Amino acid sequence: TDAYWSMTKFSWVLFNRFEPYFRIGVAHMEAKWTEAGAEVKIESDTNLTWGFGGKVLIWDFKKPRLKLVGDGFYRITDLEPETGYYAGSKVNIDTAKSRFYLREWQVSLLAATEIDVGGPGRDEEVMGVSSVIPYIGLSYSDVSGRMRLTWTSGVFNNPGVIEADNNLGLFAGVEFVGPNSVSLNVEGRFIDETAITTGLTALF
């Protein structure tokens, strides 16, 4: 139900149109479900997560200044349950037999425009920002995985089949482009998830 991600993304721009990328970092998650009338909760450790994907520039309109971009990625998270609760009470868990992993994929389409802070065609900066890129888009995603809370006594709990409540999502964000191709991004995601993402990008 709750997840915290910290990842580094490596990407390459090919032909000024296609950008494959690879992500690696760490994640921490919490999950809750009801079983036999009692609430079960798992808190994971913080461990490795990775994924890959790509962006493609579908169309670049000059007037109005608008870009359509497609994006798709696949992400894998394999964590170890660290703490378990049953009916509000902490239980002793067998970490070797407990599981907590997720697989996620997503495709999206976004529309973005670029606003020159100093005016059209100018290189001026305002508070270190030369341009602002607002964007909005739609996404389709799905998740699969496995969770199992195994007690040291041998009792185990699991939520059964894991799937997304909603597959269709809406997202919107803004990117602030500074000098030397360094930019700051803030994005909100809604409907299929409730999330805020921030990122710092440096181009070489």
PDB file of C-alpha atoms in Angstrom:
ATOM      1  CA  THR A   1       0.000   0.000   0.000  1.00  0.00           C
ATOM      2  CA  ASP A   2       2.942   2.331   0.576  1.00  0.00           C
ATOM      3  CA  ALA A   3       6.290   2.438  -1.204  1.00  0.00           C
ATOM      4  CA  TYR A   4       9.358   4.642  -1.139  1.00  0.00           C
ATOM      5  CA  TRP A   5      11.779   4.555  -4.066  1.00  0.00           C
ATOM      6  CA  SER A   6      15.214   6.109  -4.495  1.00  0.00           C
ATOM      7  CA  MET A   7      16.672   5.375  -7.906  1.00  0.00           C
ATOM      8  CA  THR A   8      19.338   6.545 -10.353  1.00  0.00           C
ATOM      9  CA  LYS A   9      18.464   6.573 -14.028  1.00  0.00           C
ATOM     10  CA  PHE A  10      21.020   6.187 -16.830  1.00  0.00           C
ATOM     11  CA  SER A  11      19.830   7.031 -20.340  1.00  0.00           C
ATOM     12  CA  TRP A  12      21.134   7.596 -23.854  1.00  0.00           C
ATOM     13  CA  VAL A  13      19.518   9.729 -26.557  1.00  0.00           C
ATOM     14  CA  LEU A  14      19.602   8.153 -30.017  1.00  0.00           C
ATOM     15  CA  PHE A  15      18.800  10.050 -33.229  1.00  0.00           C
ATOM     16  CA  ASN A  16      17.277  12.879 -31.130  1.00  0.00           C
ATOM     17  CA  ARG A  17      14.135  10.757 -30.889  1.00  0.00           C
ATOM     18  CA  PHE A  18      14.636   7.568 -28.856  1.00  0.00           C
ATOM     19  CA  GLU A  19      15.928   7.390 -25.262  1.00  0.00           C
ATOM     20  CA  PRO A  20      16.496   3.917 -23.770  1.00  0.00           C
ATOM     21  CA  TYR A  21      17.202   3.931 -20.032  1.00  0.00           C
ATOM     22  CA  PHE A  22      18.146   1.759 -17.074  1.00  0.00           C
ATOM     23  CA  ARG A  23      17.207   2.412 -13.436  1.00  0.00           C
ATOM     24  CA  ILE A  24      18.777   1.045 -10.281  1.00  0.00           C
ATOM     25  CA  GLY A  25      18.309   1.951  -6.629  1.00  0.00           C
ATOM     26  CA  VAL A  26      16.607   0.912  -3.410  1.00  0.00           C
ATOM     27  CA  ALA A  27      13.013   0.605  -2.223  1.00  0.00           C
ATOM     28  CA  HIS A  28      11.079   0.145   1.015  1.00  0.00           C
ATOM     29  CA  MET A  29       7.478  -1.050   1.102  1.00  0.00           C
ATOM     30  CA  GLU A  30       4.580  -1.729   3.419  1.00  0.00           C
ATOM     31  CA  ALA A  31       1.558  -3.886   2.648  1.00  0.00           C
ATOM     32  CA  LYS A  32      -1.738  -4.565   4.449  1.00  0.00           C
ATOM     33  CA  TRP A  33      -4.553  -7.007   3.814  1.00  0.00           C
ATOM     34  CA  THR A  34      -7.378  -8.685   5.732  1.00  0.00           C
ATOM     35  CA  GLU A  35      -7.279 -12.429   6.322  1.00  0.00           C
ATOM     36  CA  ALA A  36      -9.698 -14.448   8.476  1.00  0.00           C
ATOM     37  CA  GLY A  37     -11.164 -11.179   9.746  1.00  0.00           C
ATOM     38  CA  ALA A  38      -7.801  -9.849  10.991  1.00  0.00           C
ATOM     39  CA  GLU A  39      -5.482  -7.247   9.499  1.00  0.00           C
ATOM     40  CA  VAL A  40      -2.080  -8.530   8.370  1.00  0.00           C
ATOM     41  CA  LYS A  41       0.763  -6.090   7.806  1.00  0.00           C
ATOM     42  CA  ILE A  42       4.268  -6.517   6.383  1.00  0.00           C
ATOM     43  CA  GLU A  43       7.074  -3.981   6.500  1.00  0.00           C
ATOM     44  CA  SER A  44      10.009  -4.767   4.227  1.00  0.00           C
ATOM     45  CA  ASP A  45      13.666  -3.981   4.537  1.00  0.00           C
ATOM     46  CA  THR A  46      15.317  -1.461   2.207  1.00  0.00           C
ATOM     47  CA  ASN A  47      16.823  -3.371  -0.669  1.00  0.00           C
ATOM     48  CA  LEU A  48      17.781  -3.365  -4.329  1.00  0.00           C
ATOM     49  CA  THR A  49      15.346  -2.542  -7.112  1.00  0.00           C
ATOM     50  CA  TRP A  50      15.964  -2.075 -10.819  1.00  0.00           C
ATOM     51  CA  GLY A  51      14.183  -1.576 -14.100  1.00  0.00           C
ATOM     52  CA  PHE A  52      14.532  -0.565 -17.730  1.00  0.00           C
ATOM     53  CA  GLY A  53      12.516   1.229 -20.371  1.00  0.00           C
ATOM     54  CA  GLY A  54      12.545   3.805 -23.116  1.00  0.00           C
ATOM     55  CA  LYS A  55      11.070   7.085 -24.328  1.00  0.00           C
ATOM     56  CA  VAL A  56      10.244   7.950 -27.925  1.00  0.00           C
ATOM     57  CA  LEU A  57       9.398  11.333 -29.449  1.00  0.00           C
ATOM     58  CA  ILE A  58       6.220  10.653 -31.425  1.00  0.00           C
ATOM     59  CA  TRP A  59       5.596  14.135 -32.802  1.00  0.00           C
ATOM     60  CA  ASP A  60       7.138  17.582 -32.440  1.00  0.00           C
ATOM     61  CA  PHE A  61       4.762  20.410 -33.271  1.00  0.00           C
ATOM     62  CA  LYS A  62       6.323  23.829 -33.838  1.00  0.00           C
ATOM     63  CA  LYS A  63       3.103  25.860 -33.726  1.00  0.00           C
ATOM     64  CA  PRO A  64       1.800  25.428 -31.133  1.00  0.00           C
ATOM     65  CA  ARG A  65       5.010  24.435 -29.376  1.00  0.00           C
ATOM     66  CA  LEU A  66       4.028  20.940 -28.306  1.00  0.00           C
ATOM     67  CA  LYS A  67       5.664  17.513 -28.089  1.00  0.00           C
ATOM     68  CA  LEU A  68       3.990  14.116 -27.847  1.00  0.00           C
ATOM     69  CA  VAL A  69       6.148  11.523 -26.081  1.00  0.00           C
ATOM     70  CA  GLY A  70       5.605   7.825 -25.444  1.00  0.00           C
ATOM     71  CA  ASP A  71       7.220   6.051 -22.490  1.00  0.00           C
ATOM     72  CA  GLY A  72       7.315   2.458 -21.301  1.00  0.00           C
ATOM     73  CA  PHE A  73       9.173   0.690 -18.483  1.00  0.00           C
ATOM     74  CA  TYR A  74       9.445  -2.524 -16.501  1.00  0.00           C
ATOM     75  CA  ARG A  75      10.467  -2.531 -12.826  1.00  0.00           C
ATOM     76  CA  ILE A  76      11.409  -5.374 -10.460  1.00  0.00           C
ATOM     77  CA  THR A  77      11.502  -5.201  -6.671  1.00  0.00           C
ATOM     78  CA  ASP A  78      12.570  -8.155  -4.518  1.00  0.00           C
ATOM     79  CA  LEU A  79      12.507  -7.264  -0.832  1.00  0.00           C
ATOM     80  CA  GLU A  80      12.741  -9.196   2.416  1.00  0.00           C
ATOM     81  CA  PRO A  81       9.961  -8.856   5.014  1.00  0.00           C
ATOM     82  CA  GLU A  82      11.518  -7.347   8.119  1.00  0.00           C
ATOM     83  CA  THR A  83       8.544  -6.886  10.458  1.00  0.00           C
ATOM     84  CA  GLY A  84       5.127  -8.549  10.574  1.00  0.00           C
ATOM     85  CA  TYR A  85       1.890  -7.802  12.406  1.00  0.00           C
ATOM     86  CA  TYR A  86      -1.295  -9.825  12.852  1.00  0.00           C
ATOM     87  CA  ALA A  87      -4.425  -8.208  14.324  1.00  0.00           C
ATOM     88  CA  GLY A  88      -2.304  -5.298  15.525  1.00  0.00           C
ATOM     89  CA  SER A  89       0.235  -7.451  17.355  1.00  0.00           C
ATOM     90  CA  LYS A  90       3.808  -7.930  16.237  1.00  0.00           C
ATOM     91  CA  VAL A  91       4.712 -11.517  15.381  1.00  0.00           C
ATOM     92  CA  ASN A  92       8.035 -13.318  15.102  1.00  0.00           C
ATOM     93  CA  ILE A  93       8.642 -13.995  11.431  1.00  0.00           C
ATOM     94  CA  ASP A  94      10.820 -16.432   9.523  1.00  0.00           C
ATOM     95  CA  THR A  95      12.523 -14.083   7.067  1.00  0.00           C
ATOM     96  CA  ALA A  96      13.942 -16.970   5.036  1.00  0.00           C
ATOM     97  CA  LYS A  97      10.461 -18.291   4.239  1.00  0.00           C
ATOM     98  CA  SER A  98       8.683 -14.943   3.946  1.00  0.00           C
ATOM     99  CA  ARG A  99       8.448 -13.238   0.548  1.00  0.00           C
ATOM    100  CA  PHE A 100       7.810  -9.733  -0.749  1.00  0.00           C
ATOM    101  CA  TYR A 101       8.375  -9.072  -4.407  1.00  0.00           C
ATOM    102  CA  LEU A 102       6.641  -7.060  -7.105  1.00  0.00           C
ATOM    103  CA  ARG A 103       6.832  -6.782 -10.877  1.00  0.00           C
ATOM    104  CA  GLU A 104       5.462  -3.637 -12.520  1.00  0.00           C
ATOM    105  CA  TRP A 105       5.142  -2.444 -16.108  1.00  0.00           C
ATOM    106  CA  GLN A 106       3.722   0.768 -17.491  1.00  0.00           C
ATOM    107  CA  VAL A 107       3.154   2.541 -20.798  1.00  0.00           C
ATOM    108  CA  SER A 108       2.236   6.202 -21.049  1.00  0.00           C
ATOM    109  CA  LEU A 109       1.605   9.054 -23.457  1.00  0.00           C
ATOM    110  CA  LEU A 110       2.342  12.633 -22.488  1.00  0.00           C
ATOM    111  CA  ALA A 111       2.045  16.084 -24.027  1.00  0.00           C
ATOM    112  CA  ALA A 112       4.631  18.728 -23.105  1.00  0.00           C
ATOM    113  CA  THR A 113       5.409  22.307 -24.016  1.00  0.00           C
ATOM    114  CA  GLU A 114       8.448  24.469 -23.276  1.00  0.00           C
ATOM    115  CA  ILE A 115       8.267  28.020 -21.979  1.00  0.00           C
ATOM    116  CA  ASP A 116      11.346  30.244 -22.253  1.00  0.00           C
ATOM    117  CA  VAL A 117      11.635  32.153 -18.996  1.00  0.00           C
ATOM    118  CA  GLY A 118      13.444  35.067 -20.624  1.00  0.00           C
ATOM    119  CA  GLY A 119      11.078  35.119 -23.574  1.00  0.00           C
ATOM    120  CA  PRO A 120      11.015  33.255 -26.923  1.00  0.00           C
ATOM    121  CA  GLY A 121      14.478  32.470 -28.257  1.00  0.00           C
ATOM    122  CA  ARG A 122      16.302  34.163 -25.381  1.00  0.00           C
ATOM    123  CA  ASP A 123      19.087  32.716 -23.254  1.00  0.00           C
ATOM    124  CA  GLU A 124      18.210  34.724 -20.163  1.00  0.00           C
ATOM    125  CA  GLU A 125      17.695  33.019 -16.802  1.00  0.00           C
ATOM    126  CA  VAL A 126      15.456  33.814 -13.874  1.00  0.00           C
ATOM    127  CA  MET A 127      16.758  32.451 -10.559  1.00  0.00           C
ATOM    128  CA  GLY A 128      18.976  30.067 -12.520  1.00  0.00           C
ATOM    129  CA  VAL A 129      16.121  28.719 -14.671  1.00  0.00           C
ATOM    130  CA  SER A 130      16.213  29.210 -18.441  1.00  0.00           C
ATOM    131  CA  SER A 131      13.011  27.351 -19.368  1.00  0.00           C
ATOM    132  CA  VAL A 132      10.037  25.578 -17.807  1.00  0.00           C
ATOM    133  CA  ILE A 133       8.484  22.423 -19.295  1.00  0.00           C
ATOM    134  CA  PRO A 134       4.977  21.605 -18.016  1.00  0.00           C
ATOM    135  CA  TYR A 135       3.431  18.299 -19.104  1.00  0.00           C
ATOM    136  CA  ILE A 136       0.419  16.074 -18.602  1.00  0.00           C
ATOM    137  CA  GLY A 137      -0.322  12.515 -19.633  1.00  0.00           C
ATOM    138  CA  LEU A 138      -2.170   9.238 -19.309  1.00  0.00           C
ATOM    139  CA  SER A 139      -0.681   5.891 -18.310  1.00  0.00           C
ATOM    140  CA  TYR A 140      -1.677   2.243 -18.307  1.00  0.00           C
ATOM    141  CA  SER A 141       0.078  -0.026 -15.823  1.00  0.00           C
ATOM    142  CA  ASP A 142      -0.180  -3.368 -14.089  1.00  0.00           C
ATOM    143  CA  VAL A 143       1.539  -5.139 -11.207  1.00  0.00           C
ATOM    144  CA  SER A 144       2.038  -8.736 -10.172  1.00  0.00           C
ATOM    145  CA  GLY A 145       3.897 -10.244  -7.277  1.00  0.00           C
ATOM    146  CA  ARG A 146       3.908 -12.438  -4.249  1.00  0.00           C
ATOM    147  CA  MET A 147       3.672 -11.717  -0.532  1.00  0.00           C
ATOM    148  CA  ARG A 148       3.896 -14.256   2.263  1.00  0.00           C
ATOM    149  CA  LEU A 149       4.277 -13.616   5.972  1.00  0.00           C
ATOM    150  CA  THR A 150       5.618 -16.785   7.600  1.00  0.00           C
ATOM    151  CA  TRP A 151       5.737 -17.000  11.387  1.00  0.00           C
ATOM    152  CA  THR A 152       8.529 -18.842  13.161  1.00  0.00           C
ATOM    153  CA  SER A 153       5.830 -21.223  14.389  1.00  0.00           C
ATOM    154  CA  GLY A 154       5.106 -22.236  10.780  1.00  0.00           C
ATOM    155  CA  VAL A 155       1.837 -20.325  10.386  1.00  0.00           C
ATOM    156  CA  PHE A 156       1.753 -18.212   7.242  1.00  0.00           C
ATOM    157  CA  ASN A 157      -0.443 -15.477   5.768  1.00  0.00           C
ATOM    158  CA  ASN A 158      -0.715 -14.308   2.186  1.00  0.00           C
ATOM    159  CA  PRO A 159      -3.140 -12.020   0.306  1.00  0.00           C
ATOM    160  CA  GLY A 160      -3.642 -14.341  -2.665  1.00  0.00           C
ATOM    161  CA  VAL A 161      -3.440 -12.903  -6.174  1.00  0.00           C
ATOM    162  CA  ILE A 162      -1.868  -9.436  -6.308  1.00  0.00           C
ATOM    163  CA  GLU A 163      -3.178  -7.063  -8.946  1.00  0.00           C
ATOM    164  CA  ALA A 164      -3.779  -3.355  -9.420  1.00  0.00           C
ATOM    165  CA  ASP A 165      -7.114  -1.835  -8.329  1.00  0.00           C
ATOM    166  CA  ASN A 166      -6.899   0.603 -11.249  1.00  0.00           C
ATOM    167  CA  ASN A 167      -4.845   0.239 -14.414  1.00  0.00           C
ATOM    168  CA  LEU A 168      -5.449   3.684 -15.910  1.00  0.00           C
ATOM    169  CA  GLY A 169      -3.659   6.655 -14.382  1.00  0.00           C
ATOM    170  CA  LEU A 170      -3.237  10.393 -14.803  1.00  0.00           C
ATOM    171  CA  PHE A 171      -0.019  12.285 -14.186  1.00  0.00           C
ATOM    172  CA  ALA A 172       1.182  15.865 -14.456  1.00  0.00           C
ATOM    173  CA  GLY A 173       4.467  17.576 -13.751  1.00  0.00           C
ATOM    174  CA  VAL A 174       6.855  20.369 -14.465  1.00  0.00           C
ATOM    175  CA  GLU A 175      10.563  20.433 -15.261  1.00  0.00           C
ATOM    176  CA  PHE A 176      12.776  23.423 -14.509  1.00  0.00           C
ATOM    177  CA  VAL A 177      15.751  23.569 -16.872  1.00  0.00           C
ATOM    178  CA  GLY A 178      18.863  25.340 -15.620  1.00  0.00           C
ATOM    179  CA  PRO A 179      22.355  26.009 -16.961  1.00  0.00           C
ATOM    180  CA  ASN A 180      24.601  23.227 -18.334  1.00  0.00           C
ATOM    181  CA  SER A 181      21.560  21.029 -19.097  1.00  0.00           C
ATOM    182  CA  VAL A 182      20.764  20.434 -15.409  1.00  0.00           C
ATOM    183  CA  SER A 183      17.063  20.210 -14.607  1.00  0.00           C
ATOM    184  CA  LEU A 184      14.735  19.618 -11.650  1.00  0.00           C
ATOM    185  CA  ASN A 185      11.499  17.674 -12.086  1.00  0.00           C
ATOM    186  CA  VAL A 186       8.402  17.433  -9.873  1.00  0.00           C
ATOM    187  CA  GLU A 187       5.559  15.073 -10.812  1.00  0.00           C
ATOM    188  CA  GLY A 188       2.246  13.997  -9.308  1.00  0.00           C
ATOM    189  CA  ARG A 189       0.467  10.715 -10.157  1.00  0.00           C
ATOM    190  CA  PHE A 190      -3.220  10.039  -9.590  1.00  0.00           C
ATOM    191  CA  ILE A 191      -6.098   7.502  -9.937  1.00  0.00           C
ATOM    192  CA  ASP A 192      -4.085   4.242 -10.180  1.00  0.00           C
ATOM    193  CA  GLU A 193      -1.693   5.494  -7.511  1.00  0.00           C
ATOM    194  CA  THR A 194      -1.214   8.523  -5.281  1.00  0.00           C
ATOM    195  CA  ALA A 195       2.419   9.546  -5.546  1.00  0.00           C
ATOM    196  CA  ILE A 196       4.808  12.461  -5.723  1.00  0.00           C
ATOM    197  CA  THR A 197       8.113  12.049  -7.578  1.00  0.00           C
ATOM    198  CA  THR A 198      11.053  14.440  -7.661  1.00  0.00           C
ATOM    199  CA  GLY A 199      14.219  14.076  -9.689  1.00  0.00           C
ATOM    200  CA  LEU A 200      17.416  15.856 -10.650  1.00  0.00           C
ATOM    201  CA  THR A 201      18.785  15.345 -14.176  1.00  0.00           C
ATOM    202  CA  ALA A 202      22.240  16.135 -15.554  1.00  0.00           C
ATOM    203  CA  LEU A 203      23.068  15.661 -19.252  1.00  0.00           C
ATOM    204  CA  PHE A 204      26.599  14.843 -20.426  1.00  0.00           C
TER     205      PHE A 204
END
